[in-house]
Each structure stands twice: as structure tokens, then as C-alpha cells.
């Protein structure tokens, strides 16, 4: 049985459907991310799990028990917010103890849980400080410890790293994931940051306009997305129409390339930058129209006939100048997208 089981969960606000009927199963110990653009219904989904928004329909179960009619305080679910939401007039220790006191957890048990959370969140040096005496990253660790002491059935994260600078965000991603593994809980993380989702998740659920578009491991969704939406939303890609014949496709700028499944007739391809190898070639069918030096790679904009493509190159060569003629080669079989009804070419 899945640890968290959501079936047909729906939310309507007057004439807006914030969430169409949605199913989601999450296994014990999984780290799942809901990823999607602003307004796609991620927060509404979390708020219904928490019990602060009432669903218009559907059911939520944890370990088989229905919880969607319980008030928030009767659900054993903790949430870590983007704004930390620490009590400013309480020390770190006071913040950690607050929820436990409210729940009337016995004193000895409070001490044990707080000591454990302080240790795994690396907060030993800060327990007597007030929130205003802590950096953003330290405050976020306190917010996390405050959630962990509750020993929740489910830990929810609502864009918890988005107030922090890029470097700190990256290091906290690892801390957070390490913590999730050590605590052994089940986590549901919400973000619109695709790098964060790719770096942290066991599984990503891609959402758009109140619906789940598709879900899979970061690797599956990056290498073999079903939809154009996912291909575009998760990393960079060039979407190209081609004509397939068996395991090859004829490309619109000439030549053929291997494809990752057998097909015949018109197909849509999602070509990641690293799938295209470019070679300086005065007779080439394409030309460099721009480049960005990213350190580990150079990202080229390439024009092939009327098509604008993205290709990356790694190694030590300096960037090819804009205007250089190049030939294009498939570095791997190109990915064929599913033909999804309603998805514009
Ligand atoms: N209380 C409300 N009343 C009316 N419409 C609402 C309400 N809350 C959310 N919505 C609408 O529901 C849709 C989904 O909103 P939601 O906040 O869940 O999106 P989100 O994906 O979390 O976006 P963001 O990343 O910007 O927070 C949006 O169209 C929003 O305008």
C-alpha cells in the first residue's frame, strides 16, 4: 500500500479550476517533487494535504487511513515554508519545543526529539540564539528541525530555498536530501525551479494548468519526456518535426539521424543540446548564431535553414565565432515525443 494515496483530488474556486481530479501515490521514504509554472496548482495541492484548503472532491489517505476530513492539527503533517515562519520572539530552542508543547508530548520525549533534530540539522552552536541572529540558511535549518521534531507522517516543503542565494541553495539541497534520508520520512517538495527538482527528487510530478502532465525519475523525464511541455520545462531542448522511417528520421535541414524508437511518418523530436555535435565545416548546412560560455560547456545557438537549435560542446576549445558554418551530427539517438492530443506542434 502506498504511504500517501491521493485519488481524484480536485479544487474549484468559483469558476476557476485550480486542480483538476488528480491521483498521486507516494511510497514510504520517497522524495517527490511537484514541479510546474506559477499558477499550475502546486500550492493548492499542498494546502489540501495540510488541511488549510478544503477539497472540492477526492480523497487523501495516509497509511490507508482517510485524512481529508480531519482538521490540520489532527493530521500528522509538517510543512516547511519559503518564509521560514519562525517565531521571532522565541529562541531556537523555544521554536523547536513549541509544537511539542502544544501537542503535550512528555518532557523527556521532547528533550530526546529536540536533541536528535539539533544534531542532524547541525544546530548545536545556535540553540540559544534568536531567529534575527541567524543567517537565512541557518533559519531554514531551524525551520526544518522544527518540522522534524514533530516526527510527521509526511513532510511538505513549499519552495523552501527560494529566498536564498544561488550558492547556498545548492549546498542546502544536499543538506536537505541528506536529512530526508536520515530521518527516513516521506517528503513532498514543491518548486518551480527545474534544477532543484532534478537534483533532489526520486520522482518528479510535472504539472501545468491544474493537471499532472507526466511523472517519472529526473533521468526519465529529461532523457525521454512524453510531452513537449515536459521537454521544454525540464532543461533546454530543440523541438523539431521530422519524418521517421524505422529507427531513423529525415531531418528538415537534410540528412538523417538515428531515433530512440521505431516509427513511420511525421514525428516530433526533443533534441537536448548534448545530443547535437557540431563540427566546423565550410560546406555545413548550419551556422553559429550565438554562444554562451558556461564554464564547463559552451552553449551554441545554431541556425539550420529556418530552424533555431541549441547544441552544447564540452572540452577545451575556444568558442566558434558567430557566423561560422558547421555541420550537425547526432551524438545519440534522438528522442521521439508521444503524439499527445491537444499539444500544439
Ligand atoms: N483562494 C483562491 N481563490 C481563487 N482562486 C485561487 C485561490 N487560490 C488559488 N487560486 C487559483 O488557483 C490556481 C492555482 O493556484 P496555486 O496557488 O495553487 O498555484 P501555484 O502553482 O502554487 O503557483 P505559485 O507557484 O505562483 O504559488 C491559480 O489560477 C490561482 O489563481
Tab-separated table of C-alpha atoms and ligand atoms in Angstrom:
chain	number	residue	atom	x	y	z
A	1	UNK	CA	0.000	0.000	0.000
A	2	UNK	CA	1.407	3.495	-0.855
A	3	UNK	CA	2.188	5.650	2.208
A	4	UNK	CA	0.338	8.633	0.745
A	5	UNK	CA	-2.541	7.916	-1.599
A	6	UNK	CA	-4.368	10.773	-3.286
A	7	UNK	CA	-7.351	9.924	-5.505
A	8	UNK	CA	-9.397	12.318	-7.601
A	9	UNK	CA	-8.345	15.339	-5.545
A	10	UNK	CA	-9.990	18.456	-7.002
A	11	UNK	CA	-10.270	22.139	-6.160
A	12	UNK	CA	-12.544	24.720	-7.745
A	13	UNK	CA	-12.694	28.377	-6.732
A	14	UNK	CA	-15.939	29.746	-8.242
A	15	UNK	CA	-15.279	29.404	-11.991
A	16	UNK	CA	-11.515	28.658	-11.674
A	17	UNK	CA	-10.399	25.042	-11.534
A	18	UNK	CA	-7.169	25.222	-9.503
A	19	UNK	CA	-6.755	21.436	-9.559
A	20	UNK	CA	-8.477	19.006	-11.919
A	21	UNK	CA	-9.093	15.496	-10.445
A	22	UNK	CA	-5.618	14.279	-9.568
A	23	UNK	CA	-4.235	10.929	-8.409
A	24	UNK	CA	-0.854	10.531	-6.725
A	25	UNK	CA	0.729	7.603	-4.874
A	26	UNK	CA	3.864	8.177	-2.799
A	27	UNK	CA	5.791	5.315	-1.230
A	28	UNK	CA	7.239	5.415	2.292
A	29	UNK	CA	10.673	7.095	2.183
A	30	UNK	CA	10.217	8.677	-1.258
A	31	UNK	CA	11.218	12.254	-2.047
A	32	UNK	CA	8.706	13.550	-4.599
A	33	UNK	CA	8.690	16.958	-6.235
A	34	UNK	CA	5.716	18.759	-7.722
A	35	UNK	CA	7.165	20.935	-10.457
A	36	UNK	CA	5.329	23.439	-12.584
A	37	UNK	CA	4.987	27.085	-13.559
A	38	UNK	CA	3.313	29.674	-11.350
A	39	UNK	CA	-0.432	29.105	-11.061
A	40	UNK	CA	-0.375	25.402	-12.009
A	41	UNK	CA	-1.973	24.332	-8.710
A	42	UNK	CA	1.049	23.168	-6.679
A	43	UNK	CA	0.306	25.238	-3.563
A	44	UNK	CA	-3.386	24.367	-3.709
A	45	UNK	CA	-2.405	20.682	-3.691
A	46	UNK	CA	-0.128	21.149	-0.644
A	47	UNK	CA	-2.708	23.233	1.199
A	48	UNK	CA	-5.298	20.465	0.760
A	49	UNK	CA	-2.837	17.919	2.162
A	50	UNK	CA	-2.211	20.217	5.146
A	51	UNK	CA	-5.946	20.732	5.671
A	52	UNK	CA	-5.918	24.518	5.243
A	53	UNK	CA	-7.852	24.389	1.946
A	54	UNK	CA	-10.981	22.239	1.672
A	55	UNK	CA	-11.052	19.981	-1.408
A	56	UNK	CA	-14.000	20.180	-3.806
A	57	UNK	CA	-13.672	16.414	-4.275
A	58	UNK	CA	-11.425	13.396	-3.887
A	59	UNK	CA	-9.741	11.526	-1.055
A	60	UNK	CA	-6.403	11.655	0.771
A	61	UNK	CA	-5.113	8.628	2.697
A	62	UNK	CA	-2.009	8.133	4.793
A	63	UNK	CA	-1.079	4.530	5.517
A	64	UNK	CA	-4.581	3.589	4.377
A	65	UNK	CA	-6.434	5.957	6.723
A	66	UNK	CA	-8.535	8.727	5.250
A	67	UNK	CA	-7.427	12.173	6.494
A	68	UNK	CA	-9.110	14.661	4.158
A	69	UNK	CA	-11.942	15.412	6.601
A	70	UNK	CA	-9.619	15.912	9.603
A	71	UNK	CA	-8.656	19.417	10.788
A	72	UNK	CA	-4.960	20.356	10.251
A	73	UNK	CA	-3.972	19.706	13.891
A	74	UNK	CA	-5.294	16.145	13.688
A	75	UNK	CA	-3.151	15.345	10.623
A	76	UNK	CA	0.417	14.461	11.429
A	77	UNK	CA	1.832	16.528	8.576
A	78	UNK	CA	4.552	19.200	8.859
A	79	UNK	CA	5.301	21.951	6.382
A	80	UNK	CA	8.489	23.948	5.781
A	81	UNK	CA	7.715	27.314	4.202
A	82	UNK	CA	9.648	29.621	1.919
A	83	UNK	CA	9.426	32.338	4.591
A	84	UNK	CA	10.733	30.023	7.398
A	85	UNK	CA	7.846	31.259	9.589
A	86	UNK	CA	9.894	31.075	12.822
A	87	UNK	CA	8.522	32.732	15.956
A	88	UNK	CA	10.717	35.879	16.162
A	89	UNK	CA	10.368	36.313	19.951
A	90	UNK	CA	11.483	32.745	20.752
A	91	UNK	CA	14.985	31.283	20.786
A	92	UNK	CA	15.859	28.378	18.502
A	93	UNK	CA	15.136	26.010	21.382
A	94	UNK	CA	11.798	27.739	22.036
A	95	UNK	CA	10.881	27.392	18.365
A	96	UNK	CA	11.739	23.688	18.393
A	97	UNK	CA	9.803	22.997	21.591
A	98	UNK	CA	6.659	24.972	20.679
A	99	UNK	CA	4.819	22.370	18.605
A	100	UNK	CA	5.748	19.587	21.030
A	101	UNK	CA	4.348	21.546	23.988
A	102	UNK	CA	1.138	22.243	22.069
A	103	UNK	CA	0.815	18.506	21.408
A	104	UNK	CA	1.540	17.791	25.098
A	105	UNK	CA	4.430	15.489	24.259
A	106	UNK	CA	6.031	14.375	27.593
A	107	UNK	CA	9.064	16.442	28.648
A	108	UNK	CA	11.627	13.630	28.368
A	109	UNK	CA	10.387	12.791	24.885
A	110	UNK	CA	10.582	16.493	23.897
A	111	UNK	CA	14.211	16.622	25.049
A	112	UNK	CA	15.088	13.476	23.115
A	113	UNK	CA	13.478	14.638	19.869
A	114	UNK	CA	14.954	18.148	20.093
A	115	UNK	CA	18.472	16.803	20.771
A	116	UNK	CA	18.146	14.499	17.750
A	117	UNK	CA	16.909	17.278	15.426
A	118	UNK	CA	19.569	19.730	16.669
A	119	UNK	CA	22.249	17.166	15.934
A	120	UNK	CA	21.121	16.143	12.459
A	121	UNK	CA	20.417	19.738	11.402
A	122	UNK	CA	23.800	20.939	12.727
A	123	UNK	CA	22.303	23.499	15.066
A	124	UNK	CA	24.325	22.780	18.248
A	125	UNK	CA	26.000	26.204	18.178
A	126	UNK	CA	22.759	28.146	17.750
A	127	UNK	CA	20.195	26.746	20.192
A	128	UNK	CA	20.144	29.868	22.395
A	129	UNK	CA	20.082	32.396	19.578
A	130	UNK	CA	17.049	34.346	18.457
A	131	UNK	CA	15.974	33.984	14.792
A	132	UNK	CA	17.174	37.532	13.961
A	133	UNK	CA	20.701	36.467	14.991
A	134	UNK	CA	20.793	33.730	12.331
A	135	UNK	CA	21.540	33.815	8.597
A	136	UNK	CA	18.828	32.815	6.105
A	137	UNK	CA	20.351	29.344	5.664
A	138	UNK	CA	20.550	28.803	9.447
A	139	UNK	CA	16.942	29.950	9.882
A	140	UNK	CA	15.875	27.482	7.232
A	141	UNK	CA	17.673	24.682	9.103
A	142	UNK	CA	15.768	25.677	12.262
A	143	UNK	CA	12.510	25.563	10.296
A	144	UNK	CA	13.468	22.092	9.124
A	145	UNK	CA	14.397	20.924	12.633
A	146	UNK	CA	11.082	22.292	13.898
A	147	UNK	CA	9.282	20.114	11.348
A	148	UNK	CA	11.407	17.035	12.108
A	149	UNK	CA	10.768	17.104	15.894
A	150	UNK	CA	7.084	16.531	15.162
A	151	UNK	CA	8.007	13.165	13.581
A	152	UNK	CA	5.439	13.780	10.867
A	153	UNK	CA	3.899	11.092	8.650
A	154	UNK	CA	4.535	13.446	5.778
A	155	UNK	CA	6.921	16.375	5.388
A	156	UNK	CA	5.860	19.084	2.942
A	157	UNK	CA	8.153	21.737	1.512
A	158	UNK	CA	6.788	24.841	-0.199
A	159	UNK	CA	9.678	26.367	-2.179
A	160	UNK	CA	11.836	26.366	0.978
A	161	UNK	CA	15.042	27.525	-0.698
A	162	UNK	CA	13.775	30.281	-2.961
A	163	UNK	CA	14.730	33.143	-0.580
A	164	UNK	CA	18.390	32.108	-0.510
A	165	UNK	CA	21.261	32.967	-2.838
A	166	UNK	CA	22.284	30.506	-5.571
A	167	UNK	CA	25.366	29.044	-3.863
A	168	UNK	CA	23.636	28.487	-0.540
A	169	UNK	CA	20.637	26.985	-2.320
A	170	UNK	CA	22.864	24.379	-3.919
A	171	UNK	CA	24.553	23.368	-0.682
A	172	UNK	CA	21.255	23.305	1.221
A	173	UNK	CA	19.780	20.982	-1.430
A	174	UNK	CA	22.300	18.366	-0.410
A	175	UNK	CA	21.774	19.013	3.317
A	176	UNK	CA	18.055	18.707	2.898
A	177	UNK	CA	18.240	15.499	0.945
A	178	UNK	CA	20.744	14.020	3.407
A	179	UNK	CA	18.306	14.879	6.190
A	180	UNK	CA	15.397	13.307	4.360
A	181	UNK	CA	17.389	10.063	4.066
A	182	UNK	CA	18.486	10.101	7.723
A	183	UNK	CA	15.005	10.853	9.028
A	184	UNK	CA	13.630	8.152	6.735
A	185	UNK	CA	10.362	10.036	6.228
A	186	UNK	CA	8.258	10.702	3.161
A	187	UNK	CA	8.679	14.132	1.605
A	188	UNK	CA	6.691	16.134	-0.907
A	189	UNK	CA	8.531	19.146	-2.253
A	190	UNK	CA	7.066	21.959	-4.334
A	191	UNK	CA	9.113	24.145	-6.625
A	192	UNK	CA	9.108	25.873	-9.985
A	193	UNK	CA	12.918	25.501	-10.149
A	194	UNK	CA	13.691	22.625	-12.509
A	195	UNK	CA	17.364	22.366	-11.445
A	196	UNK	CA	16.287	21.890	-7.848
A	197	UNK	CA	13.720	19.269	-8.845
A	198	UNK	CA	16.236	17.358	-10.987
A	199	UNK	CA	18.945	17.444	-8.330
A	200	UNK	CA	16.833	16.275	-5.402
A	201	UNK	CA	13.919	14.093	-6.410
A	202	UNK	CA	13.369	10.356	-6.537
A	203	UNK	CA	10.423	11.233	-8.753
A	204	UNK	CA	9.114	14.454	-10.302
A	205	UNK	CA	5.451	15.160	-10.959
A	206	UNK	CA	5.207	17.778	-13.710
A	207	UNK	CA	2.105	19.977	-13.501
A	208	UNK	CA	0.525	22.533	-15.795
A	209	UNK	CA	-2.793	24.385	-15.596
A	210	UNK	CA	-4.137	22.322	-12.707
A	211	UNK	CA	-3.239	18.919	-14.156
A	212	UNK	CA	-0.442	16.387	-13.876
A	213	UNK	CA	1.292	16.352	-17.256
A	214	UNK	CA	3.526	13.346	-16.514
A	215	UNK	CA	5.745	11.932	-13.811
A	216	UNK	CA	8.951	9.942	-13.664
A	217	UNK	CA	12.505	9.937	-12.360
A	218	UNK	CA	14.551	13.030	-13.248
A	219	UNK	CA	16.528	10.886	-15.694
A	220	UNK	CA	13.398	9.555	-17.438
A	221	UNK	CA	11.809	12.981	-17.720
A	222	UNK	CA	14.980	14.611	-19.020
A	223	UNK	CA	16.043	11.863	-21.454
A	224	UNK	CA	12.650	10.565	-22.529
A	225	UNK	CA	9.830	13.049	-21.816
A	226	UNK	CA	6.467	12.091	-23.301
A	227	UNK	CA	5.210	15.633	-23.814
A	228	UNK	CA	6.520	18.806	-25.404
A	229	UNK	CA	5.623	20.642	-22.186
A	230	UNK	CA	7.930	18.476	-20.053
A	231	UNK	CA	10.689	18.535	-22.690
A	232	UNK	CA	10.636	22.346	-22.646
A	233	UNK	CA	10.100	22.822	-18.923
A	234	UNK	CA	12.859	20.462	-17.782
A	235	UNK	CA	16.157	21.683	-19.195
A	236	UNK	CA	16.899	23.052	-22.645
A	237	UNK	CA	15.724	21.409	-25.828
A	238	UNK	CA	15.102	21.949	-29.533
A	239	UNK	CA	11.703	20.682	-30.708
A	240	UNK	CA	11.838	19.613	-34.330
A	241	UNK	CA	9.369	17.987	-36.734
A	242	UNK	CA	10.936	15.169	-38.781
A	243	UNK	CA	9.893	12.211	-40.959
A	244	UNK	CA	10.605	8.809	-39.424
A	245	UNK	CA	11.268	5.579	-41.212
A	246	UNK	CA	12.097	2.685	-38.889
A	247	UNK	CA	14.875	3.674	-36.496
A	248	UNK	CA	15.888	6.759	-38.461
A	249	UNK	CA	14.423	10.168	-39.151
A	250	UNK	CA	14.935	12.540	-42.055
A	251	UNK	CA	15.800	15.945	-40.600
A	252	UNK	CA	14.324	19.143	-42.039
A	253	UNK	CA	17.772	20.617	-42.815
A	254	UNK	CA	18.896	17.488	-44.685
A	255	UNK	CA	20.466	14.190	-43.719
A	256	UNK	CA	19.189	11.514	-41.367
A	257	UNK	CA	19.794	10.652	-37.722
A	258	UNK	CA	19.031	7.619	-35.538
A	259	UNK	CA	15.931	7.890	-33.306
A	260	UNK	CA	15.224	6.161	-29.992
A	261	UNK	CA	12.151	4.176	-31.138
A	262	UNK	CA	10.888	2.771	-34.380
A	263	UNK	CA	8.265	4.974	-36.104
A	264	UNK	CA	6.978	5.857	-39.520
A	265	UNK	CA	5.775	9.221	-40.849
A	266	UNK	CA	5.798	12.624	-39.122
A	267	UNK	CA	7.282	12.672	-35.597
A	268	UNK	CA	8.241	15.380	-33.086
A	269	UNK	CA	11.759	15.167	-31.718
A	270	UNK	CA	13.111	16.658	-28.486
A	271	UNK	CA	16.821	17.224	-29.064
A	272	UNK	CA	18.861	18.071	-25.965
A	273	UNK	CA	21.912	20.324	-26.521
A	274	UNK	CA	24.312	17.460	-25.768
A	275	UNK	CA	22.580	15.264	-28.394
A	276	UNK	CA	23.932	17.502	-31.172
A	277	UNK	CA	27.601	17.552	-32.026
A	278	UNK	CA	28.736	20.444	-34.184
A	279	UNK	CA	31.765	20.407	-36.433
A	280	UNK	CA	33.351	23.399	-38.150
A	281	UNK	CA	32.609	22.788	-41.839
A	282	UNK	CA	32.643	25.459	-44.550
A	283	UNK	CA	30.155	23.320	-46.537
A	284	UNK	CA	27.954	22.694	-43.457
A	285	UNK	CA	24.135	23.080	-43.510
A	286	UNK	CA	24.083	25.233	-40.375
A	287	UNK	CA	25.679	28.377	-38.947
A	288	UNK	CA	26.501	29.550	-35.425
A	289	UNK	CA	24.151	32.395	-34.484
A	290	UNK	CA	25.283	32.886	-30.886
A	291	UNK	CA	27.095	31.303	-27.970
A	292	UNK	CA	27.197	31.410	-24.204
A	293	UNK	CA	30.294	30.307	-22.345
A	294	UNK	CA	29.050	28.427	-19.249
A	295	UNK	CA	32.410	27.289	-17.895
A	296	UNK	CA	32.001	23.511	-18.139
A	297	UNK	CA	30.370	23.788	-21.580
A	298	UNK	CA	29.727	26.188	-24.419
A	299	UNK	CA	26.097	26.546	-25.403
A	300	UNK	CA	25.639	27.364	-29.088
A	301	UNK	CA	22.620	28.753	-30.863
A	302	UNK	CA	22.701	27.245	-34.301
A	303	UNK	CA	20.596	28.157	-37.330
A	304	UNK	CA	19.872	25.314	-39.754
A	305	UNK	CA	17.638	26.605	-42.548
A	306	UNK	CA	14.649	28.144	-40.735
A	307	UNK	CA	15.282	26.102	-37.574
A	308	UNK	CA	16.874	27.513	-34.446
A	309	UNK	CA	18.676	24.788	-32.464
A	310	UNK	CA	20.730	24.562	-29.278
A	311	UNK	CA	23.911	22.497	-29.160
A	312	UNK	CA	26.493	22.197	-26.412
A	313	UNK	CA	30.197	21.464	-26.634
A	314	UNK	CA	32.485	20.488	-23.787
A	315	UNK	CA	36.271	20.357	-23.758
A	316	UNK	CA	38.976	22.958	-24.046
A	317	UNK	CA	38.356	24.503	-27.470
A	318	UNK	CA	37.537	28.212	-27.538
A	319	UNK	CA	34.044	29.108	-28.843
A	320	UNK	CA	33.465	29.066	-32.603
A	321	UNK	CA	32.772	32.600	-33.783
A	322	UNK	CA	29.241	33.689	-34.674
A	323	UNK	CA	28.672	33.178	-38.410
A	324	UNK	CA	30.896	30.029	-38.633
A	325	UNK	CA	29.433	27.333	-40.882
A	326	UNK	CA	29.037	23.976	-39.144
A	327	UNK	CA	27.707	20.504	-39.839
A	328	UNK	CA	25.404	18.850	-37.285
A	329	UNK	CA	25.708	15.251	-36.095
A	330	UNK	CA	23.550	13.255	-33.688
A	331	UNK	CA	25.666	12.261	-30.690
A	332	UNK	CA	22.956	9.815	-29.545
A	333	UNK	CA	19.624	8.531	-30.951
A	334	UNK	CA	17.228	11.495	-30.981
A	335	UNK	CA	14.184	11.263	-28.724
A	336	UNK	CA	10.728	10.850	-30.289
A	337	UNK	CA	7.921	12.521	-28.288
A	338	UNK	CA	4.486	10.951	-27.909
A	339	UNK	CA	1.752	12.372	-30.117
A	340	UNK	CA	-0.383	13.962	-27.399
A	341	UNK	CA	-3.805	15.265	-28.315
A	342	UNK	CA	-4.138	18.996	-27.836
A	343	UNK	CA	-0.404	19.651	-27.638
A	344	UNK	CA	0.423	22.139	-30.373
A	345	UNK	CA	3.381	21.322	-32.625
B	1	LIG	N1	-8.310	31.478	-2.823
B	1	LIG	C1	-8.361	31.461	-4.179
B	1	LIG	N2	-9.413	31.983	-4.830
B	1	LIG	C2	-9.495	31.936	-6.179
B	1	LIG	N3	-8.551	31.387	-6.985
B	1	LIG	C3	-7.469	30.846	-6.386
B	1	LIG	C4	-7.310	30.855	-4.964
B	1	LIG	N4	-6.130	30.234	-4.660
B	1	LIG	C5	-5.582	29.875	-5.853
B	1	LIG	N5	-6.383	30.228	-6.877
B	1	LIG	C6	-6.139	29.990	-8.325
B	1	LIG	O1	-5.857	28.616	-8.493
B	1	LIG	C7	-4.815	28.426	-9.434
B	1	LIG	C8	-3.669	27.610	-8.818
B	1	LIG	O2	-3.026	28.386	-7.802
B	1	LIG	P1	-1.816	27.850	-6.912
B	1	LIG	O3	-1.507	28.896	-5.889
B	1	LIG	O4	-2.139	26.503	-6.414
B	1	LIG	O5	-0.660	27.762	-7.983
B	1	LIG	P2	0.903	27.505	-7.775
B	1	LIG	O6	1.262	26.512	-8.818
B	1	LIG	O7	1.191	27.169	-6.377
B	1	LIG	O8	1.531	28.915	-8.144
B	1	LIG	P3	2.755	29.712	-7.433
B	1	LIG	O9	3.996	28.946	-7.773
B	1	LIG	O10	2.684	31.060	-8.101
B	1	LIG	O11	2.435	29.749	-5.972
B	1	LIG	C9	-4.397	29.811	-9.912
B	1	LIG	O12	-5.064	30.075	-11.114
B	1	LIG	C10	-4.900	30.716	-8.804
B	1	LIG	O13	-5.189	31.993	-9.292
